Short mmCIF file of C-alpha atoms in Angstrom, two decimals:
data_model
loop_
_atom_site.label_atom_id
_atom_site.label_comp_id
_atom_site.label_asym_id
_atom_site.label_seq_id
_atom_site.Cartn_x
_atom_site.Cartn_y
_atom_site.Cartn_z
CA MET A 247 -167.08 -153.64 -51.60
CA ALA A 248 -163.82 -154.40 -50.36
CA GLN A 249 -161.27 -156.47 -51.91
CA LYS A 250 -161.31 -160.10 -50.29
CA LYS A 251 -157.80 -160.75 -48.71
CA VAL A 252 -155.98 -164.26 -49.68
CA PHE A 253 -154.75 -166.66 -47.35
CA ALA A 254 -153.12 -169.43 -48.48
CA GLY A 255 -151.45 -171.10 -45.70
CA ALA A 256 -151.84 -174.29 -47.00
CA GLN A 257 -151.07 -173.58 -50.36
CA MET A 258 -147.56 -172.64 -49.64
CA ARG A 259 -146.43 -175.36 -47.40
CA ALA A 260 -147.80 -177.81 -49.91
CA LEU A 261 -145.72 -176.24 -52.99
CA ARG A 262 -142.70 -175.87 -50.43
CA SER A 263 -142.80 -179.50 -49.60
CA GLU A 264 -143.17 -179.99 -52.91
CA GLN A 265 -140.60 -177.92 -54.21
CA GLY A 266 -138.40 -180.10 -51.29
CA LEU A 267 -137.66 -176.17 -49.80
CA THR A 268 -136.76 -175.00 -46.17
CA GLN A 269 -138.71 -171.80 -45.45
CA LYS A 270 -135.79 -169.57 -45.50
CA GLN A 271 -134.84 -170.90 -48.91
CA LEU A 272 -138.30 -170.09 -49.86
CA ALA A 273 -138.07 -166.48 -48.90
CA ASP A 274 -134.92 -165.86 -50.60
CA ARG A 275 -136.30 -167.19 -53.88
CA LEU A 276 -139.42 -165.02 -53.58
CA ASP A 277 -137.14 -161.90 -52.10
CA ILE A 278 -139.31 -161.56 -49.10
CA SER A 279 -137.81 -162.67 -45.49
CA THR A 280 -138.33 -166.07 -43.59
CA SER A 281 -140.65 -164.51 -40.91
CA TYR A 282 -142.90 -163.46 -43.80
CA VAL A 283 -143.52 -167.22 -45.15
CA ASN A 284 -144.25 -168.35 -41.63
CA GLN A 285 -146.40 -165.79 -40.89
CA ILE A 286 -148.32 -166.25 -44.49
CA GLU A 287 -148.23 -170.10 -43.63
CA ASN A 288 -149.50 -170.39 -40.69
CA ASN A 289 -152.23 -167.17 -42.10
CA GLN A 290 -151.80 -164.36 -39.76
CA ARG A 291 -150.61 -162.32 -43.47
CA PRO A 292 -152.07 -162.80 -46.34
CA LEU A 293 -150.84 -162.81 -50.08
CA THR A 294 -150.28 -160.19 -51.92
CA ALA A 295 -150.42 -159.24 -55.56
CA GLY A 296 -147.30 -158.75 -55.70
CA LEU A 297 -145.77 -161.75 -54.27
CA MET A 298 -148.82 -163.86 -56.05
CA LEU A 299 -147.53 -162.75 -59.28
CA ALA A 300 -143.87 -164.17 -58.02
CA LEU A 301 -145.35 -167.25 -56.84
CA ALA A 302 -146.75 -167.43 -60.45
CA ASP A 303 -143.33 -166.34 -62.02
CA GLU A 304 -141.21 -168.18 -59.95
CA PHE A 305 -142.85 -171.89 -59.62
CA LYS A 306 -145.55 -171.39 -62.18
CA VAL A 307 -148.38 -171.39 -59.80
CA ASP A 308 -152.15 -171.09 -60.95
CA LEU A 309 -152.82 -167.51 -59.73
CA SER A 310 -156.73 -169.02 -59.60
CA ASP A 311 -155.52 -171.54 -57.63
CA LEU A 312 -154.32 -169.11 -54.84
CA LEU A 313 -157.42 -166.77 -55.53
CA SER A 314 -160.19 -170.18 -54.86
CA ASP A 315 -160.43 -170.73 -51.15
CA LYS A 316 -161.18 -174.52 -51.05
CA SER A 317 -161.97 -174.70 -47.40
CA ASP A 318 -164.79 -172.27 -48.15
CA ARG A 319 -167.25 -174.89 -48.35
CA LEU A 320 -165.53 -176.55 -45.81
CA LEU A 321 -166.18 -173.23 -43.63
CA ALA A 322 -169.98 -173.28 -44.84
CA ASP A 323 -170.51 -176.75 -43.96
CA LEU A 324 -169.06 -176.14 -39.89
CA ARG A 325 -171.12 -173.11 -40.08
CA GLU A 326 -174.26 -175.13 -40.58
CA VAL A 327 -173.35 -177.96 -37.95
CA PHE A 328 -172.26 -175.26 -35.27
CA ALA A 329 -175.61 -173.58 -35.85
CA ASP A 330 -176.93 -176.20 -34.40
CA PRO A 331 -178.93 -175.49 -30.14
CA LEU A 332 -176.66 -178.35 -29.28
CA PHE A 333 -173.80 -175.86 -29.38
CA ALA A 334 -175.83 -172.65 -28.27
CA GLU A 335 -173.58 -172.69 -25.21
CA GLN A 336 -169.92 -172.90 -27.16
CA THR A 337 -169.79 -171.87 -30.38
CA PRO A 338 -166.66 -171.27 -31.75
CA GLY A 339 -166.36 -167.78 -34.03
CA LEU A 340 -166.26 -167.36 -37.24
CA ILE A 341 -161.93 -166.40 -37.50
CA GLU A 342 -162.17 -169.70 -34.78
CA MET A 343 -163.97 -171.60 -37.22
CA LYS A 344 -162.39 -170.52 -40.34
CA ASN A 345 -158.59 -171.17 -38.56
CA LEU A 346 -159.94 -174.66 -38.10
CA THR A 347 -160.69 -175.58 -41.81
CA VAL A 348 -157.39 -173.72 -42.93
CA SER A 349 -155.41 -175.71 -40.75
CA SER A 350 -156.75 -178.58 -39.56
CA PRO A 351 -158.91 -179.68 -42.55
CA ASP A 352 -158.96 -183.08 -41.26
CA SER A 353 -160.20 -182.49 -37.67
CA ALA A 354 -163.12 -180.50 -39.73
CA HIS A 355 -163.40 -183.44 -42.06
CA ALA A 356 -164.22 -185.21 -38.64
CA LEU A 357 -166.59 -183.30 -37.13
CA LEU A 358 -168.27 -182.83 -39.90
CA ARG A 359 -168.57 -187.31 -39.76
CA LEU A 360 -169.40 -186.93 -36.08
CA TYR A 361 -172.19 -184.86 -36.14
CA GLU A 362 -173.78 -186.87 -39.21
CA ALA A 363 -173.37 -189.89 -36.93
CA TYR A 364 -175.36 -187.87 -34.26
CA ARG A 365 -177.97 -186.51 -36.51
CA LYS A 366 -178.56 -189.81 -37.56
CA ALA A 367 -178.71 -191.09 -34.34
CA ASN A 368 -181.26 -189.04 -33.27
CA ASP A 369 -183.39 -189.66 -36.08
CA ARG A 370 -183.78 -193.28 -35.71
CA LEU A 371 -184.47 -192.69 -31.75
CA ALA A 372 -187.28 -190.59 -33.09
CA SER A 373 -188.52 -192.82 -35.48
CA VAL A 374 -192.11 -194.65 -34.44
CA ASP A 375 -190.42 -197.83 -36.71
CA ALA A 376 -187.63 -198.94 -35.02
CA ALA A 377 -186.86 -201.02 -37.78
CA MET A 378 -185.41 -198.20 -39.69
CA ALA A 379 -182.56 -198.07 -37.65
CA ASN A 380 -181.29 -201.35 -39.00
CA SER A 381 -182.26 -201.32 -42.44
CA PRO A 382 -180.42 -201.48 -45.78
CA GLN A 383 -181.82 -198.73 -47.53
CA THR A 384 -180.46 -196.40 -44.23
CA HIS A 385 -177.10 -197.56 -44.76
CA MET A 386 -177.30 -196.83 -48.38
CA GLN A 387 -178.02 -193.28 -47.64
CA THR A 388 -175.43 -192.75 -45.09
CA ALA A 389 -172.84 -193.56 -47.57
CA TYR A 390 -174.16 -191.58 -50.52
CA GLU A 391 -173.74 -188.31 -48.72
CA GLU A 392 -170.57 -189.95 -47.89
CA VAL A 393 -169.65 -190.18 -51.90
CA ARG A 394 -171.17 -186.60 -52.88
CA ASP A 395 -169.04 -185.53 -50.11
CA PHE A 396 -166.01 -186.90 -51.82
CA PHE A 397 -166.82 -185.62 -55.28
CA HIS A 398 -167.83 -182.40 -53.35
CA TYR A 399 -164.38 -182.15 -51.57
CA ALA A 400 -162.46 -182.98 -54.83
CA GLY A 401 -163.90 -179.87 -56.71
CA ASN A 402 -165.86 -182.27 -59.16
CA TYR A 403 -162.75 -182.61 -61.40
CA PHE A 404 -160.58 -185.88 -61.54
CA ASP A 405 -157.62 -184.81 -64.06
CA VAL A 406 -156.97 -188.24 -64.62
CA LEU A 407 -160.01 -189.75 -65.72
CA ASP A 408 -160.73 -186.27 -68.17
CA LYS A 409 -157.72 -186.77 -69.43
CA ALA A 410 -157.99 -190.15 -70.65
CA ALA A 411 -161.34 -189.77 -72.17
CA GLU A 412 -159.73 -186.82 -73.71
CA ALA A 413 -157.07 -188.90 -75.72
CA LEU A 414 -159.81 -191.99 -76.29
CA THR A 415 -162.29 -189.16 -77.73
CA GLU A 416 -158.94 -188.29 -80.48
CA GLU A 417 -157.85 -192.09 -80.53
CA LEU A 418 -161.71 -192.71 -81.60
CA GLY A 419 -162.04 -190.00 -83.50
CA LEU A 420 -165.53 -189.73 -81.63
CA SER A 421 -167.92 -187.07 -83.57
CA LEU A 422 -171.95 -186.39 -82.95
CA ALA A 423 -172.61 -188.28 -86.43
CA ASP A 424 -171.59 -191.66 -85.94
CA ARG A 425 -169.72 -192.20 -81.89
CA MET A 426 -172.71 -194.75 -80.88
CA GLY A 427 -171.29 -196.97 -83.87
CA LYS A 428 -167.76 -196.41 -83.29
CA LEU A 429 -168.60 -197.12 -80.00
CA ILE A 430 -169.92 -200.47 -80.65
CA ALA A 431 -167.33 -201.21 -83.40
CA TYR A 432 -164.35 -200.89 -80.17
CA PHE A 433 -166.07 -202.58 -77.57
CA ALA A 434 -165.96 -205.60 -79.89
CA ASP A 435 -162.59 -205.30 -81.80
CA THR A 436 -160.63 -204.30 -78.40
CA HIS A 437 -162.68 -206.43 -75.68
CA GLN A 438 -164.40 -208.28 -77.42
CA ILE A 439 -167.68 -207.78 -76.00
CA GLU A 440 -170.89 -207.12 -78.04
CA LEU A 441 -173.10 -203.95 -77.32
CA ARG A 442 -176.51 -204.67 -78.02
CA LEU A 443 -179.39 -202.62 -78.38
CA THR A 444 -182.44 -204.47 -76.65
CA ASP A 445 -185.68 -204.51 -75.27
CA PRO A 446 -184.93 -204.12 -71.27
CA THR A 447 -185.60 -207.12 -69.43
CA ARG A 448 -187.89 -205.04 -66.38
CA PRO A 449 -188.76 -201.54 -66.61
CA ASP A 450 -186.27 -199.58 -64.89
CA MET A 451 -183.22 -201.92 -66.33
CA ILE A 452 -181.38 -199.45 -69.04
CA ARG A 453 -177.68 -201.18 -68.73
CA ASP A 454 -176.51 -204.88 -68.04
CA TYR A 455 -172.89 -206.07 -68.72
CA ASP A 456 -172.50 -210.50 -68.56
CA ARG A 457 -169.21 -210.83 -67.67
CA THR A 458 -169.40 -214.61 -69.29
CA ALA A 459 -171.03 -214.28 -72.23
CA ARG A 460 -169.28 -210.46 -73.44
CA LEU A 461 -172.39 -208.92 -73.73
CA LEU A 462 -173.17 -205.44 -73.07
CA ARG A 463 -177.35 -204.93 -73.10
CA LEU A 464 -178.37 -201.18 -73.60
CA SER A 465 -181.99 -200.45 -73.39
CA ASN A 466 -183.83 -199.35 -76.80
CA ARG A 467 -185.70 -196.98 -75.43
CA LEU A 468 -182.85 -195.03 -74.36
CA PRO A 469 -182.58 -191.48 -75.92
CA GLU A 470 -179.10 -191.83 -77.91
CA PRO A 471 -177.73 -189.84 -75.26
CA SER A 472 -178.26 -191.90 -72.79
CA GLN A 473 -177.63 -194.78 -74.66
CA PHE A 474 -173.95 -193.63 -75.62
CA PHE A 475 -173.07 -192.34 -71.98
CA GLN A 476 -173.96 -195.58 -70.66
CA ALA A 477 -172.39 -197.65 -72.95
CA SER A 478 -169.18 -195.21 -72.11
CA ALA A 479 -169.84 -195.78 -68.09
CA GLN A 480 -169.03 -199.37 -68.58
CA LEU A 481 -166.15 -198.88 -70.93
CA ALA A 482 -164.42 -196.98 -68.01
CA LEU A 483 -165.28 -199.77 -65.54
CA LEU A 484 -162.80 -202.19 -68.23
CA GLU A 485 -160.35 -199.33 -69.12
CA GLN A 486 -160.17 -197.42 -66.08
CA THR A 487 -159.96 -199.67 -63.05
CA THR A 488 -156.47 -198.63 -61.78
CA ALA A 489 -157.44 -195.00 -62.05
CA ILE A 490 -160.59 -195.35 -60.33
CA ASN A 491 -159.36 -197.92 -57.73
CA SER A 492 -156.86 -195.25 -56.81
CA LEU A 493 -158.75 -192.24 -56.39
CA ILE A 494 -161.16 -194.94 -54.19
CA GLU A 495 -157.97 -196.27 -52.53
CA LYS A 496 -156.96 -192.08 -51.52
CA ALA A 497 -160.75 -191.77 -50.19
CA SER A 498 -160.55 -194.13 -48.14
CA PHE A 499 -164.14 -194.95 -47.16
CA SER A 500 -165.95 -195.78 -44.49
CA SER A 501 -168.08 -199.12 -46.13
CA ALA A 502 -167.69 -201.08 -49.36
CA GLU A 503 -171.30 -199.62 -50.45
CA SER A 504 -169.70 -196.27 -50.27
CA ALA A 505 -166.50 -197.36 -52.55
CA GLU A 506 -169.00 -199.20 -54.92
CA ILE A 507 -171.08 -195.81 -55.07
CA ALA A 508 -167.97 -194.14 -55.69
CA ARG A 509 -166.87 -195.95 -58.38
CA MET A 510 -169.80 -195.56 -60.20
CA GLY A 511 -169.99 -191.89 -59.69
CA LEU A 512 -166.49 -192.43 -61.10
CA ALA A 513 -167.34 -194.02 -64.26
CA ASN A 514 -170.54 -191.76 -65.12
CA TYR A 515 -167.18 -188.72 -65.02
CA PHE A 516 -165.35 -190.26 -67.25
CA ALA A 517 -168.46 -191.31 -69.32
CA GLY A 518 -169.24 -187.27 -69.30
CA ALA A 519 -165.83 -186.28 -70.25
CA LEU A 520 -165.59 -188.60 -73.49
CA HIS A 521 -169.16 -187.03 -74.24
CA MET A 522 -168.16 -183.82 -73.85
CA PRO A 523 -164.29 -183.73 -73.74
CA TYR A 524 -162.41 -180.85 -72.02
CA ALA A 525 -160.45 -178.76 -74.82
CA ARG A 526 -163.52 -179.32 -76.95
CA PHE A 527 -166.22 -178.41 -74.94
CA LEU A 528 -164.59 -175.30 -73.28
CA ALA A 529 -164.16 -173.99 -77.01
CA ALA A 530 -167.51 -174.75 -77.80
CA ALA A 531 -169.30 -173.55 -74.32
CA GLU A 532 -167.03 -170.00 -74.73
CA ASP A 533 -168.61 -169.66 -78.43
CA ALA A 534 -171.95 -170.35 -77.96
CA GLN A 535 -172.17 -168.12 -74.98
CA PHE A 536 -172.94 -171.18 -72.37
CA ASP A 537 -176.22 -171.49 -74.06
CA ILE A 538 -177.07 -174.85 -72.81
CA ASP A 539 -179.71 -176.00 -75.51
CA GLU A 540 -176.87 -174.90 -78.00
CA LEU A 541 -173.99 -177.09 -76.09
CA GLY A 542 -176.67 -179.81 -75.88
CA PHE A 543 -177.26 -179.71 -80.01
CA ARG A 544 -173.68 -179.52 -80.21
CA PHE A 545 -172.95 -182.66 -78.71
CA GLY A 546 -175.90 -184.42 -78.55
CA ALA A 547 -176.49 -184.13 -74.62
CA SER A 548 -179.57 -183.45 -72.33
CA ARG A 549 -179.82 -180.05 -70.31
CA GLU A 550 -178.98 -182.53 -67.29
CA GLN A 551 -175.23 -183.68 -69.12
CA VAL A 552 -174.07 -179.96 -70.34
CA GLY A 553 -175.10 -178.58 -66.93
CA HIS A 554 -173.13 -181.17 -65.13
CA ARG A 555 -170.07 -180.79 -67.40
CA LEU A 556 -169.76 -177.10 -67.26
CA SER A 557 -170.06 -177.78 -63.52
CA THR A 558 -166.70 -179.76 -63.95
CA MET A 559 -165.07 -177.39 -66.26
CA GLN A 560 -161.92 -177.12 -63.50
CA ARG A 561 -158.79 -177.95 -65.25
CA PRO A 562 -155.72 -176.45 -63.64
CA GLY A 563 -154.14 -173.92 -66.45
CA ALA A 564 -157.63 -174.00 -68.38
CA LYS A 565 -159.94 -173.68 -66.09
CA GLY A 566 -163.66 -171.89 -67.51
CA VAL A 567 -166.46 -170.07 -65.93
CA PRO A 568 -166.59 -171.84 -62.40
CA PHE A 569 -170.05 -172.63 -62.42
CA PHE A 570 -172.74 -174.78 -59.04
CA PHE A 571 -174.58 -177.37 -60.09
CA ALA A 572 -177.81 -178.87 -58.05
CA ARG A 573 -180.03 -181.50 -58.57
CA VAL A 574 -183.40 -181.70 -56.62
CA ASP A 575 -186.41 -183.72 -56.35
CA ALA A 576 -190.06 -182.73 -55.59
CA ALA A 577 -189.49 -182.93 -52.22
CA GLY A 578 -187.09 -180.13 -52.09
CA THR A 579 -184.07 -182.90 -51.21
CA ILE A 580 -181.15 -181.81 -53.05
CA THR A 581 -179.51 -185.31 -54.41
CA LYS A 582 -176.82 -183.60 -56.66
CA ARG A 583 -174.77 -181.04 -55.09
CA HIS A 584 -171.54 -179.40 -56.82
CA SER A 585 -170.05 -175.41 -56.58
CA ALA A 586 -167.10 -174.25 -57.98
CA THR A 587 -168.57 -170.90 -56.20
CA PRO A 588 -168.71 -169.12 -52.78
CA LEU A 589 -172.32 -170.89 -53.09
CA GLN A 590 -172.70 -173.96 -50.84
CA PHE A 591 -176.05 -175.86 -50.37
CA ALA A 592 -177.49 -176.82 -46.85
CA ARG A 593 -176.16 -180.47 -45.92
CA PHE A 594 -178.96 -180.62 -43.37
CA GLY A 595 -182.22 -179.67 -44.03
CA GLY A 596 -183.90 -178.07 -47.11
CA ALA A 597 -182.69 -175.14 -49.60
CA CYS A 598 -183.63 -171.56 -49.54
CA PRO A 599 -187.67 -171.78 -50.26
CA LEU A 600 -186.76 -168.14 -52.08
CA TRP A 601 -184.13 -169.98 -55.02
CA ASN A 602 -185.71 -170.32 -58.44
CA ILE A 603 -185.05 -173.83 -58.45
CA HIS A 604 -187.66 -174.78 -56.75
CA ARG A 605 -189.92 -172.97 -59.20
CA ALA A 606 -188.66 -175.14 -62.21
CA PHE A 607 -190.77 -177.45 -61.57
CA GLU A 608 -193.76 -174.74 -62.70
CA ALA A 609 -192.38 -173.91 -65.49
CA HIS A 610 -191.44 -177.42 -67.23
CA GLY A 611 -189.74 -177.29 -70.21
CA HIS A 612 -188.47 -173.48 -69.99
CA ILE A 613 -184.99 -172.25 -68.51
CA ILE A 614 -186.01 -169.52 -66.06
CA ARG A 615 -183.61 -166.78 -64.62
CA GLN A 616 -182.65 -165.24 -60.89
CA LEU A 617 -180.37 -162.33 -60.10
CA ALA A 618 -180.27 -163.43 -56.33
CA GLU A 619 -177.88 -162.23 -53.09
CA THR A 620 -176.34 -164.23 -50.44
CA PRO A 621 -175.98 -162.61 -46.88
CA ASP A 622 -172.63 -162.59 -47.43
CA GLY A 623 -172.88 -160.39 -50.12
CA ASN A 624 -172.06 -162.23 -53.17
CA ARG A 625 -174.16 -161.94 -56.06
CA TYR A 626 -175.19 -164.77 -58.49
CA LEU A 627 -176.88 -165.18 -61.95
CA CYS A 628 -178.71 -168.26 -61.60
CA LEU A 629 -180.49 -171.05 -64.23
CA ALA A 630 -183.25 -173.08 -62.91
CA TRP A 631 -185.34 -175.93 -65.11
CA SER A 632 -187.27 -179.50 -64.71
CA SER A 633 -187.35 -182.16 -66.86
CA GLU A 634 -189.40 -185.61 -66.23
CA THR A 635 -188.64 -188.85 -68.25
CA ARG A 636 -190.93 -192.02 -68.36
CA ILE A 637 -189.14 -195.29 -68.99
CA GLY A 638 -191.43 -197.42 -70.86
CA ALA A 639 -195.23 -197.22 -71.12
CA PHE A 640 -197.96 -194.98 -69.84
CA HIS A 641 -197.49 -197.07 -66.10
CA GLY A 642 -193.60 -197.08 -66.47
CA PRO A 643 -191.67 -195.54 -63.71
CA GLU A 644 -191.18 -191.64 -64.27
CA ARG A 645 -188.27 -189.40 -62.88
CA ARG A 646 -188.90 -186.03 -61.99
CA TYR A 647 -185.81 -183.32 -61.14
CA ALA A 648 -185.40 -179.51 -61.22
CA TYR A 649 -181.87 -178.65 -61.62
CA ALA A 650 -179.92 -175.50 -61.35
CA LEU A 651 -176.85 -174.03 -63.09
CA GLY A 652 -175.35 -170.50 -61.64
CA CYS A 653 -172.32 -168.59 -61.44
CA GLU A 654 -170.98 -165.51 -59.91
CA VAL A 655 -172.78 -162.09 -61.14
CA ALA A 656 -168.97 -161.19 -62.52
CA HIS A 657 -168.81 -163.79 -65.49
CA ALA A 658 -172.49 -163.86 -66.00
CA PRO A 659 -171.36 -161.10 -69.27
CA LYS A 660 -170.07 -164.10 -70.48
CA LEU A 661 -173.12 -165.92 -70.93
CA THR A 662 -175.94 -165.29 -73.38
CA TYR A 663 -178.39 -165.34 -70.38
CA ALA A 664 -177.54 -162.28 -68.98
CA ALA A 665 -177.47 -159.89 -72.37
CA ASP A 666 -180.75 -158.22 -71.32
CA LEU A 667 -180.63 -158.08 -67.53
CA ASP A 668 -179.18 -155.21 -65.36
CA LEU A 669 -176.49 -156.71 -63.88
CA ASP A 670 -175.80 -153.42 -61.89
CA ARG A 671 -179.57 -152.47 -60.36
CA ASP A 672 -179.21 -153.40 -56.70
CA GLN A 673 -183.41 -154.11 -56.86
CA ASN A 674 -183.43 -156.60 -59.36
CA TYR A 675 -181.43 -159.25 -56.76
CA ASP A 676 -183.60 -161.57 -54.74
CA PRO A 677 -182.18 -162.23 -51.51
CA ILE A 678 -181.50 -165.76 -50.69
CA GLY A 679 -179.49 -168.12 -48.16
CA ILE A 680 -178.42 -171.66 -47.63
CA SER A 681 -181.05 -172.74 -44.90
CA CYS A 682 -183.24 -170.49 -42.64
CA ARG A 683 -181.76 -171.60 -39.62
CA LEU A 684 -178.25 -170.07 -41.12
CA CYS A 685 -179.97 -166.98 -43.08
CA GLU A 686 -179.35 -163.98 -40.56
CA ARG A 687 -181.79 -161.80 -42.62
CA ARG A 688 -184.40 -160.06 -40.22
CA VAL A 689 -187.10 -160.12 -42.59
CA CYS A 690 -188.30 -162.70 -45.25
CA PRO A 691 -191.81 -163.45 -46.12
CA GLN A 692 -190.88 -167.54 -46.53
CA ARG A 693 -188.79 -168.14 -43.48
CA ALA A 694 -190.41 -171.30 -42.01
CA VAL A 695 -187.96 -171.46 -38.55
CA PRO A 696 -186.26 -168.80 -36.99
CA PRO A 697 -182.39 -168.45 -37.11
CA VAL A 698 -180.78 -170.45 -34.34
CA ALA A 699 -177.76 -168.03 -33.49
CA ALA A 700 -180.49 -165.49 -33.22
CA THR A 701 -183.08 -164.30 -30.04
CA ILE A 702 -186.82 -163.84 -30.91
CA HIS A 703 -189.33 -161.87 -29.55
CA VAL A 704 -192.95 -163.16 -29.71
CA ASP A 705 -195.40 -161.13 -29.03
CA ALA A 706 -199.08 -161.90 -29.16
CA ASN A 707 -200.66 -158.41 -29.75
CA ARG A 708 -199.11 -157.73 -32.83
CA ARG A 709 -198.69 -160.05 -35.92
CA THR A 710 -196.08 -159.97 -38.82
CA ILE A 711 -195.93 -161.82 -41.96
CA THR A 712 -193.91 -164.74 -39.57
CA PRO A 713 -195.36 -164.86 -35.71
CA PHE A 714 -192.09 -163.28 -34.23
CA GLU A 715 -189.40 -161.05 -34.76
CA ILE A 716 -185.74 -161.49 -35.45
CA GLY A 717 -183.62 -159.64 -31.81
#
């Protein structure tokens, strides 16, 4: 497979701006021509290996930041948008879309928001129940989608919160044996807040902070990792207000609802970082060969918490294996998605039915493995499992999800899950895609609809697994 060319125009412009240099001054320091710098910044020429090493030596640039093309996730979203028949007569080419994501990412994001508004308007018009158009639930879903995009395009890593949590861990000397007790004492001594484990006032209540009474109630029905996580999230809302407000302000959310959902998500991010401090967790992950259950045992965390934390190991200068992480409900809706890999998830519709996350519901309690290849030729080791949690008695509320965690196959030898797999045998890889309407594979036993960018042929006298053939 040919090595991928590295176009880094945006990164070069940002670096030059940070250093306060003109193109000529940058060219002189790198010992190249000014025209070459101009061509690189306009993505007309890729970076060479020698130039990347020169950037790393001269400006202490992290090479992994240059090699990872953050515009890929935006490009995948744009391709999904332009696959809509609405654009059948004026579909831009791949190079044109790539140029848009690299040169004008704000315009690309604006186009995504416009398309989402178009789809929602169509859905509302098609609804039999006209009241749905004005329902709070519909508006909140839009806000949740906006916040999911915020985390997605931030790479699911927030340095200021991550380092603050790590510093507090060291300050308090938190360890698995006594962390809850120390946190309770910290709330009392530092904030004059009583943290009380108590029977919930309603079955679905897990955390309730009474500011006037200076009382934080946590459900005593929660497992200890969840109690610690919820207490840590409340601590973030008390101590990380400035950092969280700054992140929310920079995001320029379209509604107050989105801002508050983001506030909750950022507080949860801090909680995860306090639960599993970056340097300590990364060292343990590498030592345990990224064994999810072993890491859960060492840090007193659930599989979901470990999987989510693994997907955030993207600190500049100390990056871990780049993982993708996703959560899917029983209806196949992706409710959480993060990817530090080239693999992207469908924004509009369900995920590929050949992806092993759908089989996780049938293998409850077990981690199942899959070697998969996407149409772009990238290969992945995919892990999936499911869980169901009941709060309260037999008739209490229950939540059921499936989870996916995976990495590019180049990193798979670092994982214990690949020890007995033949990563070099082509036949071991299942073909998967983003979604049926984007997948260009001609033959697929699970295809639900044809790809919108292709022509199809239908012959009533000839029937295959699918009732059409892709032209």
